[in-house]
Each structure stands twice: as C-alpha cells, then as structure tokens.
Protein backbone atom coordinates (compact mmCIF):
# COMPACT_ATOMS: atom_id res chain seq x y z
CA UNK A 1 20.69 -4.82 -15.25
CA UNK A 2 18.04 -1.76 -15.07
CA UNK A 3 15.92 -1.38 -11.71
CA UNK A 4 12.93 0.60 -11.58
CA UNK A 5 14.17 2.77 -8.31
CA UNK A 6 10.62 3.34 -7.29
CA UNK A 7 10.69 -0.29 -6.42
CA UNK A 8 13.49 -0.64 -4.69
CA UNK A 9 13.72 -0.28 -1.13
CA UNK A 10 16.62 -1.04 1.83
CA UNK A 11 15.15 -3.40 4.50
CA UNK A 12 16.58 -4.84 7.22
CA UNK A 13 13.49 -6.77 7.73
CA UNK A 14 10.68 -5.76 10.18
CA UNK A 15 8.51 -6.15 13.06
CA UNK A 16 6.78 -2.90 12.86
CA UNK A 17 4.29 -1.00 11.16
CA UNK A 18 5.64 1.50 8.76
CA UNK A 19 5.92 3.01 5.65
CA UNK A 20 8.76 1.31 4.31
CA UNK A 21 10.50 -2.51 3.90
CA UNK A 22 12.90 -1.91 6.64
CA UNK A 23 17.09 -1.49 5.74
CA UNK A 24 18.11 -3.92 4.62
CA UNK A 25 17.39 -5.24 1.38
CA UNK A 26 17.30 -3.66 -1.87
CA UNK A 27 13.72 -5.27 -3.41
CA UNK A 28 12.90 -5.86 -7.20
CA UNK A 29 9.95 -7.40 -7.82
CA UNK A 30 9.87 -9.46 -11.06
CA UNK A 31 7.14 -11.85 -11.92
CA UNK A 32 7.84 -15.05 -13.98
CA UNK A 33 6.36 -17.77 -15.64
CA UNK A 34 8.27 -20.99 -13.95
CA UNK A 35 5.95 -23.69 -13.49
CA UNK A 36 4.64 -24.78 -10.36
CA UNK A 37 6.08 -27.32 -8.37
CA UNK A 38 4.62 -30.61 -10.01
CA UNK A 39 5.89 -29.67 -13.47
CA UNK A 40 8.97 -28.25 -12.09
CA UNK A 41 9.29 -31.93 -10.86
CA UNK A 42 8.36 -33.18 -14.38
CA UNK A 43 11.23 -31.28 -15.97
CA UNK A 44 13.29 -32.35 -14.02
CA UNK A 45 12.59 -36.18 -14.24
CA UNK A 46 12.50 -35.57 -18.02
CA UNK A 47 16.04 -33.51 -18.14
CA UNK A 48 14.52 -30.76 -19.92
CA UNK A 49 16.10 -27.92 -21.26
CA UNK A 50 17.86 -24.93 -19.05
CA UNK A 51 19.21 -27.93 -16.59
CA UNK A 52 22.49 -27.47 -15.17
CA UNK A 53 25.32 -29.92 -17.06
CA UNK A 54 27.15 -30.12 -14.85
CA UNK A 55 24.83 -31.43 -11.62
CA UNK A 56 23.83 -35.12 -11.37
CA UNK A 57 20.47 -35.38 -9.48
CA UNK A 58 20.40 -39.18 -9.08
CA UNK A 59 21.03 -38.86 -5.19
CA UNK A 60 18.45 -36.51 -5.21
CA UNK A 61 16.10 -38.86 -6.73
CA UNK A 62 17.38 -41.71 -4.69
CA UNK A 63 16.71 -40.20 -1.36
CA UNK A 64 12.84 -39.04 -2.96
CA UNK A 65 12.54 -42.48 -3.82
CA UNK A 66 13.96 -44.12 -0.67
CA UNK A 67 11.52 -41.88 1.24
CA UNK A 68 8.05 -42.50 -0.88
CA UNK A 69 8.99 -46.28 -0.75
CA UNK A 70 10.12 -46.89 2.85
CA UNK A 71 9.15 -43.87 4.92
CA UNK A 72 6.50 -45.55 8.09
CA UNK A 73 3.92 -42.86 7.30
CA UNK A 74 4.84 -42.15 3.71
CA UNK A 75 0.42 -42.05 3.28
CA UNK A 76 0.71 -38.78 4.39
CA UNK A 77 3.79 -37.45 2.33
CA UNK A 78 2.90 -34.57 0.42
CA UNK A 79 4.78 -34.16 -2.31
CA UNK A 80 4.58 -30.21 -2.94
CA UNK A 81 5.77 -30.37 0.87
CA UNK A 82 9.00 -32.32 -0.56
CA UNK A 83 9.83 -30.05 -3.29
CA UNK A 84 9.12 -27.01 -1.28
CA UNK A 85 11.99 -28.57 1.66
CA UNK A 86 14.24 -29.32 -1.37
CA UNK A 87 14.34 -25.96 -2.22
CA UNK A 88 14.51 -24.42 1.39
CA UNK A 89 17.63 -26.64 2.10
CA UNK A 90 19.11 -25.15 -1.14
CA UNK A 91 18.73 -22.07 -0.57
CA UNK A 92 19.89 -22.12 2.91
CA UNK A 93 23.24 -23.78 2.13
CA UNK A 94 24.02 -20.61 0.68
CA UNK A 95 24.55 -19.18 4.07
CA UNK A 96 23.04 -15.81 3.37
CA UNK A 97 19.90 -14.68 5.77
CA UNK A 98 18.44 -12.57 3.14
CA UNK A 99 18.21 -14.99 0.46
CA UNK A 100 14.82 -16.90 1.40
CA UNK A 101 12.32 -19.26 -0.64
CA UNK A 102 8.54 -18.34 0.47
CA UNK A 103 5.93 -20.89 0.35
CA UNK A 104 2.97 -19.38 -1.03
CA UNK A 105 0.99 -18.43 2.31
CA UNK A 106 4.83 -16.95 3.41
CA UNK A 107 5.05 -15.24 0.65
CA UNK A 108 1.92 -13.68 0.86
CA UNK A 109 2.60 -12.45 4.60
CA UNK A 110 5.94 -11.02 3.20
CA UNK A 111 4.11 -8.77 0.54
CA UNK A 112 2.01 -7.18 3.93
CA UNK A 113 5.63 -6.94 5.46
CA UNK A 114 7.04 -4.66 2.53
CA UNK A 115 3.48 -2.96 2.03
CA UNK A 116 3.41 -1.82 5.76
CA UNK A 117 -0.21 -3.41 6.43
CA UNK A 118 0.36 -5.31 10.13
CA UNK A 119 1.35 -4.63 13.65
CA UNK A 120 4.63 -5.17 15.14
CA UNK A 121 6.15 -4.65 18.51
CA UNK A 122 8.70 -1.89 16.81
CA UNK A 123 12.35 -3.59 16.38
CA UNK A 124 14.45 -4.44 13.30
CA UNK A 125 16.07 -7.49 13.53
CA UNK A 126 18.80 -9.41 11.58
CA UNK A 127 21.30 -12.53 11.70
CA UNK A 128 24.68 -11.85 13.71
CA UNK A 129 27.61 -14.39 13.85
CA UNK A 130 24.37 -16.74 12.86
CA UNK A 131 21.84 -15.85 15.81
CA UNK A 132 18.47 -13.65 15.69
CA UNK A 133 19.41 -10.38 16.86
CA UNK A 134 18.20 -7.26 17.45
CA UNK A 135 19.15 -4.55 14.96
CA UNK A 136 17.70 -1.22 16.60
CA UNK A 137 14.42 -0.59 18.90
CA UNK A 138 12.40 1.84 17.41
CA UNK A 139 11.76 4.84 19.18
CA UNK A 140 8.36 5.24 21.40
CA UNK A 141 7.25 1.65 20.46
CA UNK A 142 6.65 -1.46 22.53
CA UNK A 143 10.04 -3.29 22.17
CA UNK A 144 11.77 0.50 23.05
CA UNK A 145 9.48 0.75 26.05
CA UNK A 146 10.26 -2.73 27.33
CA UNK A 147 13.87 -1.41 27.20
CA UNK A 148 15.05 -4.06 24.25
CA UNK A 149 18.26 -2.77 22.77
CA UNK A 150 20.16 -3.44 19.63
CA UNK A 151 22.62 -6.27 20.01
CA UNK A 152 20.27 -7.98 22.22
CA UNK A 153 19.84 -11.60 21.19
CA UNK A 154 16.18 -13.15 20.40
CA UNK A 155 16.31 -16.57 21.98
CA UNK A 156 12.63 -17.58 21.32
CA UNK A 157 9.48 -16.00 20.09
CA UNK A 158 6.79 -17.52 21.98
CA UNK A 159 7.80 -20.83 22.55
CA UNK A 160 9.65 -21.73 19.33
CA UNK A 161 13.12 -21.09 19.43
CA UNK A 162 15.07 -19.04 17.10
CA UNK A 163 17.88 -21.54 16.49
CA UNK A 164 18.25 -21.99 13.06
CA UNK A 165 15.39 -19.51 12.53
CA UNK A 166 15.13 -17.42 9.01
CA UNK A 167 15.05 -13.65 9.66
CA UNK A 168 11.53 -13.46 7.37
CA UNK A 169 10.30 -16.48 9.61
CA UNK A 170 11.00 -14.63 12.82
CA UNK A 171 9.27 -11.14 11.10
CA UNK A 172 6.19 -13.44 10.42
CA UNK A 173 6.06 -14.85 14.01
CA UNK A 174 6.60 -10.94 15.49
CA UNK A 175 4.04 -9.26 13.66
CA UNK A 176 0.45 -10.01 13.80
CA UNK A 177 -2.86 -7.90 14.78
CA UNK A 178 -2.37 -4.55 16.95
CA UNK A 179 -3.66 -5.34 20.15
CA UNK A 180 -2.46 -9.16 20.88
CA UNK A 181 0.45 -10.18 22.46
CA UNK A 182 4.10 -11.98 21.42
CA UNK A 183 6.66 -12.48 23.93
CA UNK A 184 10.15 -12.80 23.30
CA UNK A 185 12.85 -14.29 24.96
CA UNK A 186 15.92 -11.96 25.04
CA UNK A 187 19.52 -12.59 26.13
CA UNK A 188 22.14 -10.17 26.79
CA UNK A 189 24.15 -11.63 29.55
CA UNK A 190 20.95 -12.46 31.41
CA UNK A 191 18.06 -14.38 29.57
CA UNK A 192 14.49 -13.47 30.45
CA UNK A 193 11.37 -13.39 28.53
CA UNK A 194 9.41 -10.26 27.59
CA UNK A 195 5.82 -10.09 26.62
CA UNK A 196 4.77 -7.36 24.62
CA UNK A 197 2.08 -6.08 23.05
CA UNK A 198 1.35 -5.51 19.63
CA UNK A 199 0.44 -2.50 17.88
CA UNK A 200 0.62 0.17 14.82
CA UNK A 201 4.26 1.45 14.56
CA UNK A 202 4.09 5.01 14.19
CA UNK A 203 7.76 6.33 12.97
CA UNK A 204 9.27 9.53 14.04
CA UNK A 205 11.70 10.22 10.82
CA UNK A 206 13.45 13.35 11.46
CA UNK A 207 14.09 15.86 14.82
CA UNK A 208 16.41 18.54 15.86
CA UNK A 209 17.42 20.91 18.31
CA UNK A 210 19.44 23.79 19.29
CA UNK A 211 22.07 22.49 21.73
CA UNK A 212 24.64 25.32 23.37
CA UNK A 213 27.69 24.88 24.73
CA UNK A 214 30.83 27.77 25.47
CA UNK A 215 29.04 29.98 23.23
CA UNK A 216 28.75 27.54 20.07
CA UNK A 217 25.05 27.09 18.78
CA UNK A 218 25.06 23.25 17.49
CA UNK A 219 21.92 21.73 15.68
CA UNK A 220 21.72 18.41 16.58
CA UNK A 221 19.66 16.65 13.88
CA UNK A 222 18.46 13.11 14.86
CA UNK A 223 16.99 10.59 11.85
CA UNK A 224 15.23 7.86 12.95
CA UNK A 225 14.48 5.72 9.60
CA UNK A 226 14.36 6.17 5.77
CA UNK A 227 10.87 5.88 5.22
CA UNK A 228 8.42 7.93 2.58
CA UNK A 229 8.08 11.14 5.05
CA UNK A 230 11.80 11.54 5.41
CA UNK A 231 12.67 14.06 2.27
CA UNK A 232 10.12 16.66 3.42
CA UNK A 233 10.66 16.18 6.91
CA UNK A 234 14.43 16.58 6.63
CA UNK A 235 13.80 19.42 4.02
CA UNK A 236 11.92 21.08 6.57
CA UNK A 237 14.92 20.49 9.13
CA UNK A 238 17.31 21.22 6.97
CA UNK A 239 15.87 24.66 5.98
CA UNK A 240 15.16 25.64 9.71
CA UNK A 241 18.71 25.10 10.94
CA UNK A 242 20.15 27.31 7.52
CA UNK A 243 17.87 30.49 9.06
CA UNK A 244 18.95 29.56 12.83
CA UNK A 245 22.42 30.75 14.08
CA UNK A 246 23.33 26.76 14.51
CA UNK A 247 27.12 27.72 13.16
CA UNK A 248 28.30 23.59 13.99
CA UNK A 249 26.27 20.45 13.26
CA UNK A 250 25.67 17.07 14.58
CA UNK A 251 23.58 14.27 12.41
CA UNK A 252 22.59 11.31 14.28
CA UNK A 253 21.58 7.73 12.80
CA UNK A 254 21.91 5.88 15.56
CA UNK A 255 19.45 2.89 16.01
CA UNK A 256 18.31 4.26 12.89
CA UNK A 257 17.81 0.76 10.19
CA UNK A 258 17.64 2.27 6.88
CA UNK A 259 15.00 2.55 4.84
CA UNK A 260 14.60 4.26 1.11
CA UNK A 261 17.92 3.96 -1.21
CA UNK A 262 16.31 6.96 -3.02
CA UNK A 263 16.19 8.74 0.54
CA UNK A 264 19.72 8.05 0.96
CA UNK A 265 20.48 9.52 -1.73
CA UNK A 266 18.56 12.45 -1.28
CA UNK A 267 19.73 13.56 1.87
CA UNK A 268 23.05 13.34 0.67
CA UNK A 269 22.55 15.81 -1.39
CA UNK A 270 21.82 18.39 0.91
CA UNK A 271 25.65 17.82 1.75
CA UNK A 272 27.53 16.83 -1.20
CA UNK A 273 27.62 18.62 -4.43
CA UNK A 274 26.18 17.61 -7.49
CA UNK A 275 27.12 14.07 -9.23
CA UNK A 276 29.13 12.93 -6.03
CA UNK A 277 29.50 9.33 -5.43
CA UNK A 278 26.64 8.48 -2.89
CA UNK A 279 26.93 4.77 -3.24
CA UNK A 280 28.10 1.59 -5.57
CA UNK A 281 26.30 -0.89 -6.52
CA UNK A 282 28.29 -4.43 -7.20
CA UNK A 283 26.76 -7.30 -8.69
CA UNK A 284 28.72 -11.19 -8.91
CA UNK A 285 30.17 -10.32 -12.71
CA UNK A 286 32.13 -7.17 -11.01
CA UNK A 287 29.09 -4.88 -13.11
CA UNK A 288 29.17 -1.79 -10.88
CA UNK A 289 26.29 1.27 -11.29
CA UNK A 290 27.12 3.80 -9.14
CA UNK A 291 24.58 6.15 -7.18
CA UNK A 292 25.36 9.91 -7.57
CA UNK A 293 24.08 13.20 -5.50
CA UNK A 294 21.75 15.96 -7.09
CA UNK A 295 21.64 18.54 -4.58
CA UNK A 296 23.47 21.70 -3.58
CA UNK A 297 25.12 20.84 -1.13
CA UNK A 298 23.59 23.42 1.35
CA UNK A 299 24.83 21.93 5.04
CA UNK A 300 28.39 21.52 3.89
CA UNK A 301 28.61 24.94 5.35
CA UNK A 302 28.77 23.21 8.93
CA UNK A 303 31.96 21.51 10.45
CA UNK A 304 29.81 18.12 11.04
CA UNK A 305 30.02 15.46 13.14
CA UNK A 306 28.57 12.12 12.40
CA UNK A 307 26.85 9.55 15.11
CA UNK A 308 26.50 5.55 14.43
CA UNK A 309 26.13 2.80 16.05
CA UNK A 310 25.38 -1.10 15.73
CA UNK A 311 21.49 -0.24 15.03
CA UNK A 312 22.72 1.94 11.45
CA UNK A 313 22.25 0.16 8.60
CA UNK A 314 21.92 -0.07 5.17
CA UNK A 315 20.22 3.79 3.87
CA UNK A 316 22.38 4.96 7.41
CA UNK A 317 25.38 3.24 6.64
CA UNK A 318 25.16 4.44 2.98
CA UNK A 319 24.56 8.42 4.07
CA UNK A 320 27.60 7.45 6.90
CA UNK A 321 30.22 6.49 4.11
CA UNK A 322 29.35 8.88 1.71
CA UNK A 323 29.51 11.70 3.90
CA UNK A 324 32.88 10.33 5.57
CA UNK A 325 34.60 9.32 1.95
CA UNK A 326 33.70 12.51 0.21
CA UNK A 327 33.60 15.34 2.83
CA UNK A 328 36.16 13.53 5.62
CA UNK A 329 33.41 14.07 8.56
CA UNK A 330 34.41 12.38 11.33
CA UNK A 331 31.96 9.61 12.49
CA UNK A 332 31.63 8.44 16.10
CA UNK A 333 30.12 5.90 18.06
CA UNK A 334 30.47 2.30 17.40
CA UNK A 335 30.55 0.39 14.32
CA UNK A 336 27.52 -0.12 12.47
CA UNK A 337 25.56 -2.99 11.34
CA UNK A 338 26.90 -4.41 8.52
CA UNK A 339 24.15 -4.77 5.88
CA UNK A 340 24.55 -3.88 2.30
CA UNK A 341 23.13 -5.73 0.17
CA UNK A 342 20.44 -6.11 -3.24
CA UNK A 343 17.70 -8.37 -3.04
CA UNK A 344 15.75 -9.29 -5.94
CA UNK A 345 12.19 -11.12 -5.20
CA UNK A 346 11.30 -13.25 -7.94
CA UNK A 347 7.60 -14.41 -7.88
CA UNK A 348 6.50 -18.15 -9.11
CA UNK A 349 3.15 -18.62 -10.54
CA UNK A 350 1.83 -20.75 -7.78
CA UNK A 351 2.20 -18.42 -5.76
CA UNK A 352 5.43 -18.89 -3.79
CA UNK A 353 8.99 -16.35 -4.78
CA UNK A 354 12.28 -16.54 -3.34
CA UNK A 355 14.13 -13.87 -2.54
CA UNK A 356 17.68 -13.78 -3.82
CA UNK A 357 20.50 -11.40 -2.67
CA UNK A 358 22.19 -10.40 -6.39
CA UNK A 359 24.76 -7.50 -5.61
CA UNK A 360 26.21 -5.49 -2.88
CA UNK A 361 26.49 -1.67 -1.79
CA UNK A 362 29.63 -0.05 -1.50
CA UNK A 363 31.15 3.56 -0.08
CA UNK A 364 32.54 5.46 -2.36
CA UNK A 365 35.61 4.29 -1.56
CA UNK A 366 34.98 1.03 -2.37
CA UNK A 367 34.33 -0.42 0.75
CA UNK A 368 31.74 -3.50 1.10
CA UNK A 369 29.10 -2.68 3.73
CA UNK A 370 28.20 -6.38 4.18
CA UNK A 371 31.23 -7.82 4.76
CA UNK A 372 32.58 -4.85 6.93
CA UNK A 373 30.12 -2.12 7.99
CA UNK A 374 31.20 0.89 8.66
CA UNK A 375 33.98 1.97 11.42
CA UNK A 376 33.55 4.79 13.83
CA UNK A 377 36.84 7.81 13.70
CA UNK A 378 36.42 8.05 17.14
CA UNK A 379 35.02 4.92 19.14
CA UNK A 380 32.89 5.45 21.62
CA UNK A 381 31.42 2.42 23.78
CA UNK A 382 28.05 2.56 25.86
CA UNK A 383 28.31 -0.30 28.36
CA UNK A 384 25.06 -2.49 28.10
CA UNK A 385 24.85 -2.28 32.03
CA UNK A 386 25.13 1.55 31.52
CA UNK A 387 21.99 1.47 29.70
CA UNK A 388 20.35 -1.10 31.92
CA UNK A 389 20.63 1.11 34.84
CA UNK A 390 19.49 3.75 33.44
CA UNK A 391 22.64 5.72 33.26
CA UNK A 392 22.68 6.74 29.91
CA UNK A 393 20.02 8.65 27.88
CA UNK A 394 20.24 8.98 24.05
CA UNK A 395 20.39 12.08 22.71
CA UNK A 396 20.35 13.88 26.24
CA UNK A 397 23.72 15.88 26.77
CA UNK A 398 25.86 14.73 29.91
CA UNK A 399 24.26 11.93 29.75
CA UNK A 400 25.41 10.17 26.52
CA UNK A 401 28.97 9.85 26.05
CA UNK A 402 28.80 9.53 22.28
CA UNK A 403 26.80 12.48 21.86
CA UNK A 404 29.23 14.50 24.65
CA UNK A 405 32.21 13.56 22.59
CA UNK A 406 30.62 14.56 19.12
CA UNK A 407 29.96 18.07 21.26
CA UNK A 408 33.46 18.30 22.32
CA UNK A 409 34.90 17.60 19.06
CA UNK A 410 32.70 20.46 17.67
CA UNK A 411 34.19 23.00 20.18
C-alpha cells in the first residue's frame, strides 16, 4: 500500500486547538463509493456480491425483525438509527479505541478535529487498561493551569460519564467554542470535578536553554508536540546550540503527544546519519515499509540524554526508539504511552467514515509501540502527591528528579 505522507499525521486524539491531529493515529483519507445505509441494507437482504461466505446473518435479521415487529414504541424506530448501532457494535467488538464508525454529523466534527478549527481546554487523551485517560496537559493551557496531569483518569465530562466512552466521543464533548465552559470530572486517588474554560490552544513546539553544572555547559532542549512549526523551530534550536559551547545535551519529550510522522522523521535526522532506520511500519499481512533518516546527523556530536514519560507518544516515542536503537542514548524517566499505530479514515457517501486502525509502528529494533511503549534505561518515578504539592517543577533543576538524574548522568 502507497500513502501520500502529506496526509498522514500521528494523533493521539485532541482537545485542543492546534496545528496538527494529535499523536496518535496515522490518517489516510480515502473517499469511496459504498452506498448509503438503505442500499447497504438492500444488499444485504439480497446477498449481493462482495458478502462474506462464510457469515450467516439470519440472527441478525431475526433480532431486526423481532424489534420492528414487537418493540412498544417501534413508531418511532428509525431505521438508519439501526444500521448505524449495527455497525458501532461491530466495530467496537474489535476492542481497539482508535478504530471508530462516525455518523455523519460525528464525522463532520472529526474533520474540524484533524483540521485544527475549535477550542479545547489543552489535553490529549486516550484509552488505558479501558478507561478515558489523560495522555499529557499541554503546556500554558487551561487543563495545565487547573493542574490536570497525564495518567489522571476522566470520570465524566459534564454530566455524562465516560464509561464505555469512545476516545473521538469524549474529543467531541471537550472541544467546543473558545470562551464556554466543560467541566471534567478527574480521579487520581481523589475524584473531584474541574470546570474549565475553553479556548484557542496555542502550542509552544520547541525551547532550550543553557543549563551549567561543575563546569559542563548542557543544552537542554525541550519539544512540546510535532506539529507544522516544529522543523524550523527545532532547526533554529538545533543551529543555536552547534555555535554555543553546550559540549553535552539533554532532549526532552515529556508530556509531549506526538504529532507529524514526517516531523519525526525529520528531527531524527539531525541525529542519525543518512538512510537510518527511523521507524517500521507493519501492516496485518507482515508487509513492512520502513521509515529512513535524511539528515547529517549534526547533534550526534553530543553525549545525549533522552527524557520520557507516560505523556510521549506516538512522533515522541518514534524519535525515543530510534535514537535509543541506533545511537544507544540512554532514555530516562518513565515509560511512555504506548501508541503506535496507522489509521486509515475511509469516507461513505452519505456522509458518515469509519476510521480503521490497518498497521502498526515499530523501533528499529522491531519493537511494537502499541503493545509495549517504550521503556526508560534509567527509571525515574515522580510521585503524583509530589506534583500535587507542588514539589516538583518540570524542567526546573533541583527540582525535577528526572531532569537531575539526566544532569548527573551527563557529568
């Protein structure tokens, strides 16, 4: 299978405003001519061609006919509300929170997700062990003001709770116009509700400075997301720290949820050499295209340490393992994420698409992101009461352990 890269994008879905999709998925967009739902229904009554052979729909049938015959209200059954809930409950028996059918009014919402054009209250969120969780607060937005962290748990949003909740449902239900308010109710040992306000997400993508400690000068280079800015802005960086007398080097992707595959890709180049494995794409028939750097390699210069944590994902976790598997830098924190996979969105003609996961990124080394994220060398905890109390500050020195050790490691 070809992709158009241009069109392909990481998202963890989001409840921001941005310039990108958000880390998780990979998108394709692809445009087909099913039918809509009444002829779908007609093809299958009439056993058309491309039917499975192997699936007997007569129970399916049964229970449509068992409801339209004996069902107290059945006057008000909509049919295209039937067919849409058939194909809902398939797709969620799959068990995978990134493969989603979109009515059409969802699936229009969805486009303004991926195209940037709402508000949000600045956090990317995901499924964990099944529940709505938070995937990283966004820097110098409402949810990071409020103090939300990643890993804490999104019990309700408003007053509908999250149980059982699609990830894209719970992005729709988030975002809305800059300005009003959504309050969520968050559980991390204690469960309280927080109302927040909405508004434009403005992402910082790339910062560093000079940190200096026993006489070593250490850039400490901080990337916040993936997004269309972060090539120039990390060229910029990048090109600073080479004419500084930084002589060690610390990158940073904490809390940071992905963004651009091309990105990824990009910025590993300013590490690896040319036509190094950046990243490999799997797909269910064992197909593999693999992702390969085309830069020079100009920060390998630096002994590097790497940070992560459970807000990296996808674009982070792909920069994390190809930096580890081809140059051995050490990564520290915590373990990231987990989220590595390729969506495809497939658009029907009346108006609805589903979203289908169809392959899977892996390190170079073969590793599956999805099914294992990536592992810290050195693990470093930050107790959630630590942050609570205000104890620890990210990216302050002396005050955040994983940054101290990556310091002291550097020495």
């Amino acid at each position: 299978m070809q992709f158009n890269r241009k069109l392909l994008i990481i998202a963890i879905i989001v409840s921001l405003t941005a310039g990108f999709g958000g880390g998780i998925l990979f998108i394709q967009y692809k445009t087909t001519g099913t039918a809509d739902a009444t002829d779908f229904i007609k093809q299958l009554i009439n056993q058309e061609a491309n039917q499975p052979d192997n699936v007997d729909f007569s129970l399916f049938w049964d229970a449509w006919n068992t409801l339209n015959k004996k069902y107290v209200n059945r006057n008000k059954i909509n049919t295209q509300d039937l067919v849409y809930g058939a194909i809902k409950g398939m797709v969620n028996s799959l068990g995978d929170p990134y493969t989603v059918f979109f009515e059409p009014e969802n699936s229009k919402k969805f486009q303004e997700v991926i195209s940037g054009a709402f508000g949000g209250v600045g956090i990317e969120i995901g499924k964990r062990n099944d529940i709505l969780t938070v995937i990283a607060p966004i820097k110098d937005t409402p949810a990071f003001r409020a103090g939300i962290k990643n890993g804490d748990k999104i019990i309700k949003i408003d007053s509908k709770s999250t149980a059982d909740m699609a990830v894209d449902e719970a992005v729709n239900l988030i975002r809305g116009k800059p300005g009003t308010k959504v309050t969520l109710t968050i559980s991390n040992g204690d469960t309280k509700p927080i109302e927040l306000t909405r508004e434009t997400i403005k992402i910082p993508t790339v910062e560093w400075i000079m940190l200096e400690k026993n006489s070593k000068h250490i850039a400490y280079l901080q990337i916040f997301a993936f997004n269309q800015n972060v090539d120039s802005e990390f060229k910029k960086s990048a090109e600073e720290i080479l004419k500084s007398d930084a002589d060690r080097l610390i990158v940073d992707l904490r809390n940071n949820p992905g963004g651009l595959l091309d990105s990824a890709i990009n910025l590993a180049g300013w590490f690896l050499n040319r036509n190094k494995t950046v990243t490999i794409e799997e797909f269910a028939d064992g197909t593999r295209n693999q992702f390969t750097s085309d830069g020079n390699g100009a920060l390998k210069i630096y002994p590097t340490v790497l940070l992560i944590n459970g807000g990296s994902a996808s674009a982070s976790e792909i920069l994390a393992g190809a930096l580890h598997d081809n140059l051995g830098i050490k990564l520290v924190g915590e373990k990231s994420f987990g989220k590595g996979s390729v969506q495809e969105l497939e658009k029907f003609s009346d108006g609805s698409s589903l979203k289908v996961t169809i392959a899977k990124w892996l390190t170079p080394s073969g590793i599956s992101i999805s099914e294992k994220g990536i592992e810290p060398d050195v693990k470093v905890e930050i107790p959630s009461k630590d942050m609570e109390e205000n104890k620890i500050e990210i990216g302050i020195p002396d005050k955040d352990p994983q940054l101290d050790k990556a310091i002291d490691m550097l020495k």
